[in-house]
CSV table of C-alpha atoms and ligand atoms in Angstrom, one decimal:
chain,number,residue,atom,x,y,z
Z,18,MET,CA,0.0,-0.3,0.0
Z,19,SER,CA,1.1,3.3,-1.0
Z,20,VAL,CA,0.3,6.6,0.7
Z,21,PHE,CA,2.3,9.3,-1.2
Z,22,ALA,CA,1.7,8.1,-4.4
Z,23,HIS,CA,-2.0,6.8,-3.7
Z,24,PRO,CA,-4.6,8.3,-6.4
Z,25,ASP,CA,-6.3,10.2,-3.5
Z,26,PHE,CA,-3.2,11.4,-1.8
Z,27,ASP,CA,-3.7,15.2,-2.4
Z,28,ARG,CA,-0.8,16.7,-0.3
Z,29,HIS,CA,-2.1,15.5,3.1
Z,30,GLU,CA,-0.4,16.9,5.7
Z,31,GLN,CA,-0.3,13.9,8.2
Z,32,VAL,CA,-1.6,10.3,7.8
Z,33,VAL,CA,-1.7,8.4,11.4
Z,34,PHE,CA,-1.8,4.6,11.6
Z,35,CYS,CA,-3.1,3.7,14.8
Z,36,HIS,CA,-2.8,-0.2,16.0
Z,37,ASP,CA,-3.5,-1.2,19.6
Z,38,GLN,CA,-2.6,-4.9,19.9
Z,39,ALA,CA,-4.7,-5.3,23.3
Z,40,SER,CA,-7.9,-4.1,22.0
Z,41,GLY,CA,-7.4,-4.7,18.5
Z,42,LEU,CA,-8.1,-1.4,17.5
Z,43,LYS,CA,-6.8,-0.6,13.6
Z,44,ALA,CA,-7.7,2.8,12.6
Z,45,ILE,CA,-6.5,5.3,10.1
Z,46,ILE,CA,-6.2,9.4,10.9
Z,47,ALA,CA,-5.9,11.8,8.1
Z,48,ILE,CA,-5.3,15.4,8.1
Z,49,HIS,CA,-5.5,16.8,5.2
Z,50,ASN,CA,-5.1,20.7,5.6
Z,51,THR,CA,-4.9,22.9,8.6
Z,52,ARG,CA,-4.3,26.2,7.0
Z,53,LEU,CA,-7.6,27.6,8.4
Z,54,GLY,CA,-7.2,25.8,11.9
Z,55,PRO,CA,-7.6,22.4,13.4
Z,56,ALA,CA,-8.6,19.6,11.2
Z,57,LEU,CA,-12.2,18.6,12.5
Z,58,GLY,CA,-14.1,15.6,10.8
Z,59,GLY,CA,-16.0,12.5,12.1
Z,60,CYS,CA,-14.5,9.2,13.0
Z,61,ARG,CA,-16.4,6.6,10.9
Z,62,MET,CA,-16.1,2.7,11.6
Z,63,PHE,CA,-16.8,0.5,8.6
Z,64,PRO,CA,-15.8,-3.1,7.8
Z,65,TYR,CA,-13.6,-2.1,5.0
Z,66,ALA,CA,-12.8,-5.3,2.9
Z,67,ASN,CA,-8.8,-4.4,3.1
Z,68,ASP,CA,-6.9,-1.4,4.4
Z,69,ASP,CA,-6.4,0.0,0.9
Z,70,ASP,CA,-10.3,0.8,0.9
Z,71,ALA,CA,-10.0,2.5,4.6
Z,72,LEU,CA,-7.0,4.3,3.3
Z,73,ARG,CA,-8.8,5.5,0.2
Z,74,ASP,CA,-12.2,6.4,2.1
Z,75,VAL,CA,-10.0,8.4,4.9
Z,76,LEU,CA,-8.0,10.6,2.2
Z,77,ARG,CA,-10.9,11.5,0.4
Z,78,LEU,CA,-13.0,12.4,3.3
Z,79,SER,CA,-10.4,14.3,4.9
Z,80,ARG,CA,-10.2,16.4,1.7
Z,81,GLY,CA,-13.6,17.0,1.4
Z,82,MET,CA,-13.8,18.0,4.8
Z,83,THR,CA,-11.2,21.0,4.0
Z,84,LEU,CA,-13.4,22.4,1.2
Z,85,LYS,CA,-16.5,22.2,3.3
Z,86,SER,CA,-15.4,23.9,6.1
Z,87,SER,CA,-13.8,26.5,3.9
Z,88,LEU,CA,-16.5,26.8,1.4
Z,89,ALA,CA,-18.5,27.2,4.9
Z,90,GLY,CA,-16.5,30.0,6.0
Z,91,LEU,CA,-15.1,28.6,9.0
Z,92,LYS,CA,-11.9,28.6,10.8
Z,93,LEU,CA,-11.3,24.8,10.7
Z,94,GLY,CA,-9.5,22.4,8.7
Z,95,GLY,CA,-10.0,19.2,7.0
Z,96,GLY,CA,-9.3,15.9,8.7
Z,97,LYS,CA,-10.9,12.5,9.0
Z,98,ALA,CA,-10.8,9.0,11.1
Z,99,VAL,CA,-11.7,5.7,10.0
Z,100,ILE,CA,-11.7,2.8,12.2
Z,101,ILE,CA,-11.4,-0.7,10.5
Z,102,GLY,CA,-14.0,-2.7,12.0
Z,103,ASP,CA,-18.0,-3.6,12.5
Z,104,PRO,CA,-19.6,-1.0,14.2
Z,105,HIS,CA,-22.6,-3.3,15.2
Z,106,THR,CA,-19.9,-6.3,16.8
Z,107,GLY,CA,-16.5,-4.6,17.0
Z,108,LYS,CA,-16.6,-2.2,19.4
Z,109,SER,CA,-15.3,-2.2,23.3
Z,110,GLN,CA,-14.6,0.4,25.7
Z,111,ALA,CA,-10.8,-0.7,25.5
Z,112,LEU,CA,-11.1,0.2,21.7
Z,113,LEU,CA,-12.8,3.4,21.8
Z,114,HIS,CA,-10.0,4.5,24.4
Z,115,ALA,CA,-7.4,3.5,22.6
Z,116,MET,CA,-8.8,5.5,19.9
Z,117,GLY,CA,-9.5,8.3,22.3
Z,118,ASP,CA,-5.5,8.1,23.1
Z,119,PHE,CA,-4.5,8.2,19.6
Z,120,ILE,CA,-6.9,11.5,19.2
Z,121,GLU,CA,-5.3,12.9,22.4
Z,122,SER,CA,-1.6,12.3,20.8
Z,123,LEU,CA,-2.0,14.4,18.1
Z,124,GLY,CA,-2.4,17.3,20.6
Z,125,GLY,CA,-5.5,19.3,19.2
Z,126,ARG,CA,-4.4,19.2,15.3
Z,127,TYR,CA,-7.3,16.6,14.7
Z,128,ILE,CA,-10.5,17.1,16.3
Z,129,THR,CA,-13.4,14.1,16.2
Z,130,ALA,CA,-17.2,14.0,15.8
Z,131,ALA,CA,-19.7,11.3,15.2
Z,132,ASP,CA,-19.9,9.7,11.5
Z,133,SER,CA,-21.5,6.8,10.4
Z,134,GLY,CA,-20.8,3.9,12.6
Z,135,THR,CA,-20.4,6.3,15.6
Z,136,GLY,CA,-22.6,8.1,17.8
Z,137,ASP,CA,-23.3,9.7,21.3
Z,138,ALA,CA,-21.8,6.6,23.1
Z,139,GLU,CA,-18.5,6.6,21.2
Z,140,MET,CA,-18.0,10.4,21.6
Z,141,GLN,CA,-18.6,10.1,25.3
Z,142,ALA,CA,-16.0,7.2,25.5
Z,143,PHE,CA,-13.4,9.1,23.5
Z,144,ALA,CA,-14.1,11.9,25.7
Z,145,GLN,CA,-12.7,10.0,28.7
Z,146,ARG,CA,-9.4,10.2,26.9
Z,147,THR,CA,-9.3,13.1,24.9
Z,148,ARG,CA,-10.4,16.7,24.9
Z,149,HIS,CA,-10.4,17.1,21.3
Z,150,VAL,CA,-13.6,15.5,20.6
Z,151,MET,CA,-17.2,17.3,19.6
Z,152,GLY,CA,-20.7,16.3,20.0
Z,153,ALA,CA,-19.9,14.6,23.8
Z,154,THR,CA,-21.8,17.5,25.5
Z,155,PRO,CA,-25.4,18.3,26.2
Z,156,ARG,CA,-26.3,22.2,24.8
Z,157,THR,CA,-29.4,24.4,24.8
Z,158,LEU,CA,-31.3,24.7,21.4
Z,159,LEU,CA,-32.9,28.1,20.1
Z,160,ASP,CA,-36.1,26.7,21.6
Z,161,GLY,CA,-34.6,26.2,25.2
Z,162,SER,CA,-34.5,22.7,25.1
Z,163,ILE,CA,-31.6,20.7,25.8
Z,164,ALA,CA,-30.1,18.2,23.0
Z,165,SER,CA,-27.1,16.0,22.5
Z,166,GLY,CA,-24.3,17.3,20.6
Z,167,ASP,CA,-25.6,15.5,17.6
Z,168,PRO,CA,-25.6,18.1,14.9
Z,169,SER,CA,-27.7,15.8,12.3
Z,170,PRO,CA,-30.8,18.6,12.9
Z,171,SER,CA,-28.7,21.4,11.6
Z,172,THR,CA,-27.4,19.3,8.8
Z,173,ALA,CA,-31.3,19.0,7.8
Z,174,LEU,CA,-32.1,22.7,8.3
Z,175,GLY,CA,-29.1,23.3,6.0
Z,176,VAL,CA,-30.4,20.9,3.2
Z,177,PHE,CA,-33.6,22.5,3.4
Z,178,VAL,CA,-32.4,25.8,3.2
Z,179,GLY,CA,-30.2,24.9,0.2
Z,180,LEU,CA,-33.2,22.5,-1.5
Z,181,LYS,CA,-35.2,25.9,-1.5
Z,182,ALA,CA,-32.6,28.0,-3.2
Z,183,ALA,CA,-32.1,25.2,-5.8
Z,184,VAL,CA,-35.8,25.1,-6.2
Z,185,ARG,CA,-36.1,29.1,-6.8
Z,186,HIS,CA,-33.2,29.0,-9.3
Z,187,ARG,CA,-34.4,26.0,-11.4
Z,188,LEU,CA,-38.0,26.1,-11.1
Z,189,GLY,CA,-38.5,29.7,-10.4
Z,190,ARG,CA,-40.8,29.0,-7.4
Z,191,ASP,CA,-40.8,30.2,-3.7
Z,192,ASP,CA,-43.9,28.4,-2.5
Z,193,LEU,CA,-43.2,24.4,-1.9
Z,194,THR,CA,-47.0,23.4,-1.6
Z,195,GLY,CA,-47.4,20.4,-3.6
Z,196,LEU,CA,-43.4,20.5,-4.6
Z,197,LYS,CA,-42.8,16.5,-5.4
Z,198,VAL,CA,-39.7,15.3,-3.4
Z,199,ALA,CA,-38.3,11.8,-3.3
Z,200,ILE,CA,-36.1,11.3,-0.3
Z,201,GLN,CA,-33.5,8.3,-0.4
Z,202,GLY,CA,-32.8,7.3,3.0
Z,203,VAL,CA,-34.7,8.7,6.1
Z,204,GLY,CA,-32.4,8.1,8.8
Z,205,HIS,CA,-31.3,11.1,10.7
Z,206,VAL,CA,-31.1,13.5,8.2
Z,207,GLY,CA,-33.5,12.3,5.8
Z,208,LEU,CA,-36.4,12.4,8.3
Z,209,GLY,CA,-35.5,15.6,9.7
Z,210,LEU,CA,-35.1,17.4,6.0
Z,211,GLY,CA,-39.0,15.4,5.4
Z,212,ARG,CA,-40.2,17.3,8.4
Z,213,HIS,CA,-39.3,20.5,7.1
Z,214,LEU,CA,-40.4,19.5,3.8
Z,215,LYS,CA,-44.0,18.2,5.3
Z,216,ALA,CA,-44.4,21.6,7.2
Z,217,ALA,CA,-44.0,23.5,3.9
Z,218,GLY,CA,-46.2,21.4,2.1
Z,219,ALA,CA,-44.4,19.4,-0.1
Z,220,GLU,CA,-45.6,15.9,-1.0
Z,221,LEU,CA,-43.3,13.1,-0.1
Z,222,TRP,CA,-42.0,9.9,-1.7
Z,223,VAL,CA,-39.5,8.0,0.4
Z,224,ALA,CA,-37.4,4.8,0.0
Z,225,ASP,CA,-34.9,3.0,2.9
Z,226,ILE,CA,-33.7,-0.5,3.5
Z,227,PHE,CA,-34.3,-0.1,7.1
Z,228,ASP,CA,-38.1,-0.8,7.7
Z,229,ALA,CA,-38.7,0.8,11.1
Z,230,ASN,CA,-37.6,4.1,9.3
Z,231,VAL,CA,-39.5,3.7,6.4
Z,232,GLN,CA,-42.4,3.2,8.8
Z,233,GLN,CA,-41.7,6.2,11.0
Z,234,ALA,CA,-41.6,8.4,7.4
Z,235,MET,CA,-45.0,7.0,6.7
Z,236,GLU,CA,-46.3,7.7,9.8
Z,237,GLU,CA,-45.0,10.9,10.7
Z,238,LEU,CA,-44.4,12.6,7.2
Z,239,GLY,CA,-47.4,10.8,5.6
Z,240,ALA,CA,-44.9,10.0,2.7
Z,241,ASN,CA,-45.5,7.3,0.1
Z,242,VAL,CA,-43.3,4.5,0.0
Z,243,VAL,CA,-41.2,3.2,-2.8
Z,244,ARG,CA,-38.8,0.2,-3.1
Z,245,PRO,CA,-35.3,1.3,-2.9
Z,246,GLN,CA,-34.3,0.7,-6.6
Z,247,ASP,CA,-37.6,2.8,-7.5
Z,248,ILE,CA,-36.6,6.1,-6.0
Z,249,TYR,CA,-34.3,7.3,-8.8
Z,250,GLY,CA,-36.9,7.0,-11.7
Z,251,LEU,CA,-39.5,9.0,-10.0
Z,252,ASP,CA,-41.5,11.7,-12.0
Z,253,VAL,CA,-40.7,14.3,-9.2
Z,254,ASP,CA,-39.1,17.9,-9.0
Z,255,VAL,CA,-36.4,17.1,-6.7
Z,256,PHE,CA,-34.1,14.3,-5.8
Z,257,ALA,CA,-32.9,14.3,-2.3
Z,258,PRO,CA,-30.1,11.9,-2.0
Z,259,CYS,CA,-29.6,11.0,2.0
Z,260,ALA,CA,-28.1,7.8,2.3
Z,261,MET,CA,-24.9,7.0,0.7
Z,262,GLY,CA,-22.3,8.5,-1.7
Z,263,GLY,CA,-21.8,7.5,-5.4
Z,264,ILE,CA,-25.7,7.3,-6.0
Z,265,LEU,CA,-25.2,9.6,-9.1
Z,266,ASN,CA,-23.5,7.5,-11.7
Z,267,GLU,CA,-24.1,6.4,-15.5
Z,268,GLN,CA,-26.6,3.8,-14.3
Z,269,THR,CA,-28.7,6.2,-12.2
Z,270,LEU,CA,-28.6,9.0,-14.6
Z,271,GLU,CA,-30.4,6.9,-17.1
Z,272,VAL,CA,-33.8,7.0,-15.2
Z,273,LEU,CA,-33.0,10.2,-13.1
Z,274,ARG,CA,-35.3,12.8,-14.3
Z,275,ALA,CA,-35.6,15.0,-11.5
Z,276,PRO,CA,-34.7,18.8,-12.5
Z,277,VAL,CA,-33.2,19.4,-9.0
Z,278,ILE,CA,-30.8,17.1,-7.0
Z,279,ALA,CA,-30.5,18.5,-3.4
Z,280,GLY,CA,-29.5,16.2,-0.7
Z,281,ALA,CA,-27.3,15.5,2.2
Z,282,ALA,CA,-25.3,12.3,1.2
Z,283,ASN,CA,-21.4,12.9,0.8
Z,284,ASN,CA,-19.4,12.1,-2.1
Z,285,GLN,CA,-22.5,12.3,-4.5
Z,286,LEU,CA,-20.8,12.2,-7.9
Z,287,ALA,CA,-19.5,8.7,-8.6
Z,288,THR,CA,-16.8,10.8,-11.3
Z,289,PRO,CA,-16.4,14.4,-11.8
Z,290,GLU,CA,-17.8,13.9,-15.1
Z,291,ILE,CA,-21.2,13.0,-14.0
Z,292,GLY,CA,-21.0,16.6,-12.6
Z,293,ALA,CA,-20.8,17.9,-16.3
Z,294,GLU,CA,-23.2,15.5,-17.5
Z,295,LEU,CA,-25.9,17.0,-15.2
Z,296,GLN,CA,-25.2,20.6,-16.1
Z,297,ARG,CA,-25.7,19.3,-19.9
Z,298,ARG,CA,-29.1,18.0,-18.9
Z,299,GLU,CA,-30.2,20.9,-17.1
Z,300,GLN,CA,-30.5,19.3,-13.9
Z,301,LEU,CA,-29.5,21.2,-11.1
Z,302,TYR,CA,-27.0,19.5,-8.7
Z,303,ALA,CA,-26.5,21.3,-5.2
Z,304,PRO,CA,-22.8,20.3,-4.5
Z,305,ASP,CA,-23.1,17.8,-1.8
Z,306,TYR,CA,-20.5,19.5,0.5
Z,307,ALA,CA,-21.9,23.0,0.2
Z,308,ILE,CA,-25.3,21.8,0.9
Z,309,ASN,CA,-24.6,19.4,3.8
Z,310,ALA,CA,-22.4,21.9,5.6
Z,311,GLY,CA,-25.0,22.5,8.3
Z,312,GLY,CA,-23.4,19.7,10.6
Z,313,ILE,CA,-20.0,21.0,10.4
Z,314,ILE,CA,-21.1,24.6,11.0
Z,315,ASP,CA,-23.3,23.5,14.2
Z,316,VAL,CA,-20.2,21.2,15.6
Z,317,TYR,CA,-17.8,24.7,15.2
Z,318,TYR,CA,-20.4,26.9,17.1
Z,319,GLN,CA,-20.3,24.2,19.9
Z,320,ARG,CA,-16.5,24.4,19.9
Z,321,ILE,CA,-16.0,28.3,19.9
Z,322,GLY,CA,-18.8,28.3,22.5
Z,323,GLY,CA,-21.4,30.4,20.3
Z,324,SER,CA,-25.1,30.4,20.6
Z,325,ALA,CA,-27.5,28.7,18.8
Z,326,ALA,CA,-28.6,31.7,17.4
Z,327,GLN,CA,-25.5,32.3,15.6
Z,328,SER,CA,-25.0,28.8,14.4
Z,329,ASP,CA,-28.9,28.8,12.8
Z,330,ALA,CA,-27.8,32.2,11.1
Z,331,HIS,CA,-24.6,30.5,9.4
Z,332,VAL,CA,-26.5,27.6,8.8
Z,333,ARG,CA,-29.2,29.6,6.8
Z,334,ALA,CA,-26.5,31.4,4.9
Z,335,ILE,CA,-26.0,28.0,3.1
Z,336,GLY,CA,-28.7,29.2,0.8
Z,337,ASP,CA,-26.9,32.1,-0.4
Z,338,THR,CA,-23.7,30.1,-1.1
Z,339,LEU,CA,-25.7,28.0,-3.3
Z,340,GLN,CA,-27.5,30.6,-4.7
Z,341,GLN,CA,-24.1,32.0,-5.7
Z,342,ILE,CA,-22.8,28.9,-7.2
Z,343,PHE,CA,-25.6,28.3,-9.4
Z,344,THR,CA,-25.4,31.8,-10.6
Z,345,ARG,CA,-21.9,31.3,-11.5
Z,346,ALA,CA,-22.3,28.2,-13.0
Z,347,ALA,CA,-25.1,29.6,-15.0
Z,348,ALA,CA,-23.2,32.3,-16.2
Z,349,SER,CA,-20.0,30.4,-17.2
Z,350,GLY,CA,-21.6,27.1,-18.7
Z,351,GLU,CA,-19.7,24.9,-15.9
Z,352,PRO,CA,-21.0,22.5,-13.6
Z,353,THR,CA,-21.9,23.3,-10.5
Z,354,SER,CA,-19.3,20.8,-8.5
Z,355,VAL,CA,-16.6,22.6,-10.5
Z,356,ILE,CA,-17.7,26.1,-9.0
Z,357,ALA,CA,-18.2,24.8,-5.5
Z,358,ASP,CA,-14.5,23.7,-5.5
Z,359,ARG,CA,-13.3,26.8,-7.1
Z,360,LEU,CA,-14.9,29.0,-4.4
Z,361,ALA,CA,-13.7,26.7,-1.7
Z,362,LEU,CA,-9.9,26.6,-2.9
Z,363,GLU,CA,-10.2,30.8,-3.1
Z,364,ARG,CA,-11.3,31.0,0.5
Z,365,LEU,CA,-8.8,28.4,1.4
Z,366,GLN,CA,-6.1,30.5,-0.6
Z,367,ALA,CA,-7.5,33.6,1.2
Z,368,GLY,CA,-6.5,32.3,4.6
Z,369,GLY,CA,-10.5,31.7,5.8
Z,370,ASP,CA,-11.1,35.3,5.7
Z,371,ALA,CA,-13.4,35.4,2.7
Z,372,GLN,CA,-16.7,34.6,4.5
Z,373,PRO,CA,-19.7,33.8,2.6
Z,374,GLU,CA,-21.7,36.7,1.5
Z,375,ALA,CA,-24.6,36.4,4.0
Z,376,LEU,CA,-22.7,36.7,6.6
Z,377,GLN,CA,-20.3,39.4,5.7
Z,378,ARG,CA,-24.3,41.4,5.0
Z,379,GLN,CA,-24.9,40.2,8.8
Z,380,ALA,CA,-21.3,41.4,10.1
Z,381,SER,CA,-21.4,45.0,8.3
O,414,NAD,P1,-28.0,7.7,8.9
O,414,NAD,O1,-27.4,6.4,8.9
O,414,NAD,O2,-28.9,8.1,10.2
O,414,NAD,O3,-29.3,7.4,7.9
O,414,NAD,C1,-28.9,7.1,6.5
O,414,NAD,C2,-30.3,6.0,6.1
O,414,NAD,O4,-30.0,5.7,4.6
O,414,NAD,C3,-30.6,5.0,6.8
O,414,NAD,O5,-32.0,5.0,7.4
O,414,NAD,C4,-30.0,4.0,6.0
O,414,NAD,O6,-31.1,2.5,6.4
O,414,NAD,C5,-30.7,4.3,4.6
O,414,NAD,N1,-29.9,3.7,3.8
O,414,NAD,C6,-28.7,3.2,3.6
O,414,NAD,N2,-28.7,2.4,2.2
O,414,NAD,C7,-29.4,2.9,1.6
O,414,NAD,C8,-30.1,2.4,0.3
O,414,NAD,N3,-29.3,1.7,-0.8
O,414,NAD,N4,-31.3,3.1,-0.5
O,414,NAD,C9,-32.0,3.7,0.4
O,414,NAD,N5,-31.9,3.8,1.7
O,414,NAD,C10,-30.7,3.7,2.1
O,414,NAD,O7,-27.1,9.0,8.5
O,414,NAD,P2,-27.9,10.6,8.5
O,414,NAD,O8,-26.3,11.0,9.7
O,414,NAD,O9,-28.9,10.9,8.3
O,414,NAD,O10,-26.7,10.6,7.0
O,414,NAD,C11,-27.0,10.7,5.9
O,414,NAD,C12,-26.3,11.0,4.7
O,414,NAD,O11,-25.9,12.4,4.7
O,414,NAD,C13,-24.6,10.3,4.8
O,414,NAD,O12,-24.1,10.2,3.3
O,414,NAD,C14,-24.0,11.4,5.5
O,414,NAD,O13,-22.3,10.9,5.2
O,414,NAD,C15,-24.1,12.5,5.3
O,414,NAD,N6,-24.1,13.5,6.0
O,414,NAD,C16,-24.4,13.6,7.3
O,414,NAD,C17,-24.4,14.8,8.3
O,414,NAD,C18,-24.9,14.4,9.6
O,414,NAD,O14,-25.2,15.3,10.3
O,414,NAD,N7,-25.6,13.4,10.0
O,414,NAD,C19,-23.5,15.6,7.8
O,414,NAD,C20,-23.0,15.9,6.7
O,414,NAD,C21,-23.4,14.7,5.8
């Protein structure tokens, strides 16, 4: 396995291979870039088929976090951790403590949070060994209620705001009454997005591979349920991918007709060329790391001790950032994914001083 010659190696600052004989921990932490601040990104646990798959995932995800935080105007760098193992059967306190020790050994250059396969319980276990963990402390929300550090409600809010910006740009409508939306995956974010859409009067179709989540979406959202393989081909206004990555590919594009694609999943484009193909077909794609930044924004304000109101305002600025991306893409004829990368890199090079326009307006 090569690291420096790996196709997904992108001048990462540090890649740490972690092994603890006693607990059986095998993990990789990748710090992509700390120019804007400490590298913050979730710790994923997944039964990778081999070490190469884990390395590829952590290299790609950590780079994505650099772009996501930069585009969102946060003073955070990009990093990610992966634990190689089954999240249902492979966890022990000893293993989580060993992981916490490795995170602590980096002295705050990498800060962890929940991700696929980890949640509140794991963050609590890490927090017994390291200060550099987010989401382990309960906090007060805007309505005064106390919540865990789980940032997925903020991710859902950001996706909703971004979806509205996309619908306004592509379909020329502000009123979502009767808007037809297909949500792929009604987990933490997909269900939250569904709640916002239902309140706005949209008509929902959902698919999930986990029966309990389908049931909840039916009961709570009054959603129409389709089989997972049928979610792509529906005659809807918006396709909202909120399950896994790589779902915009040659096969799904054969049936996907929705004029707007706006959802929470990371790494939605199977290849960069798919972004260009969507542009040619006039299917407006809301770049994944732009629209799903609500969670990292929430975590950032938790970290600096900011208020729920500050976090909420910043999450809502996702709509303006997307509007800017759509306008630039329409003017230049380039894919929205290319414009998002350019904006993120511009902000990275400016040292994080270039804030999203909506926040600049608020500050002035
Ligand atoms: P989750 O695990 O709570 O929900 C995902 C849902 O997708 C589950 O209900 C699962 O059963 C379903 N699913 C999996 N494969 C499916 C398939 N083939 N077809 C239909 N449904 C399927 O995860 P989440 O926290 O809601 O995150 C959803 C997506 O958003 C992920 O890609 C995640 O990386 C991304 N994301 C999440 C956050 C966050 O704050 N949670 C932030 C940014 C990005």
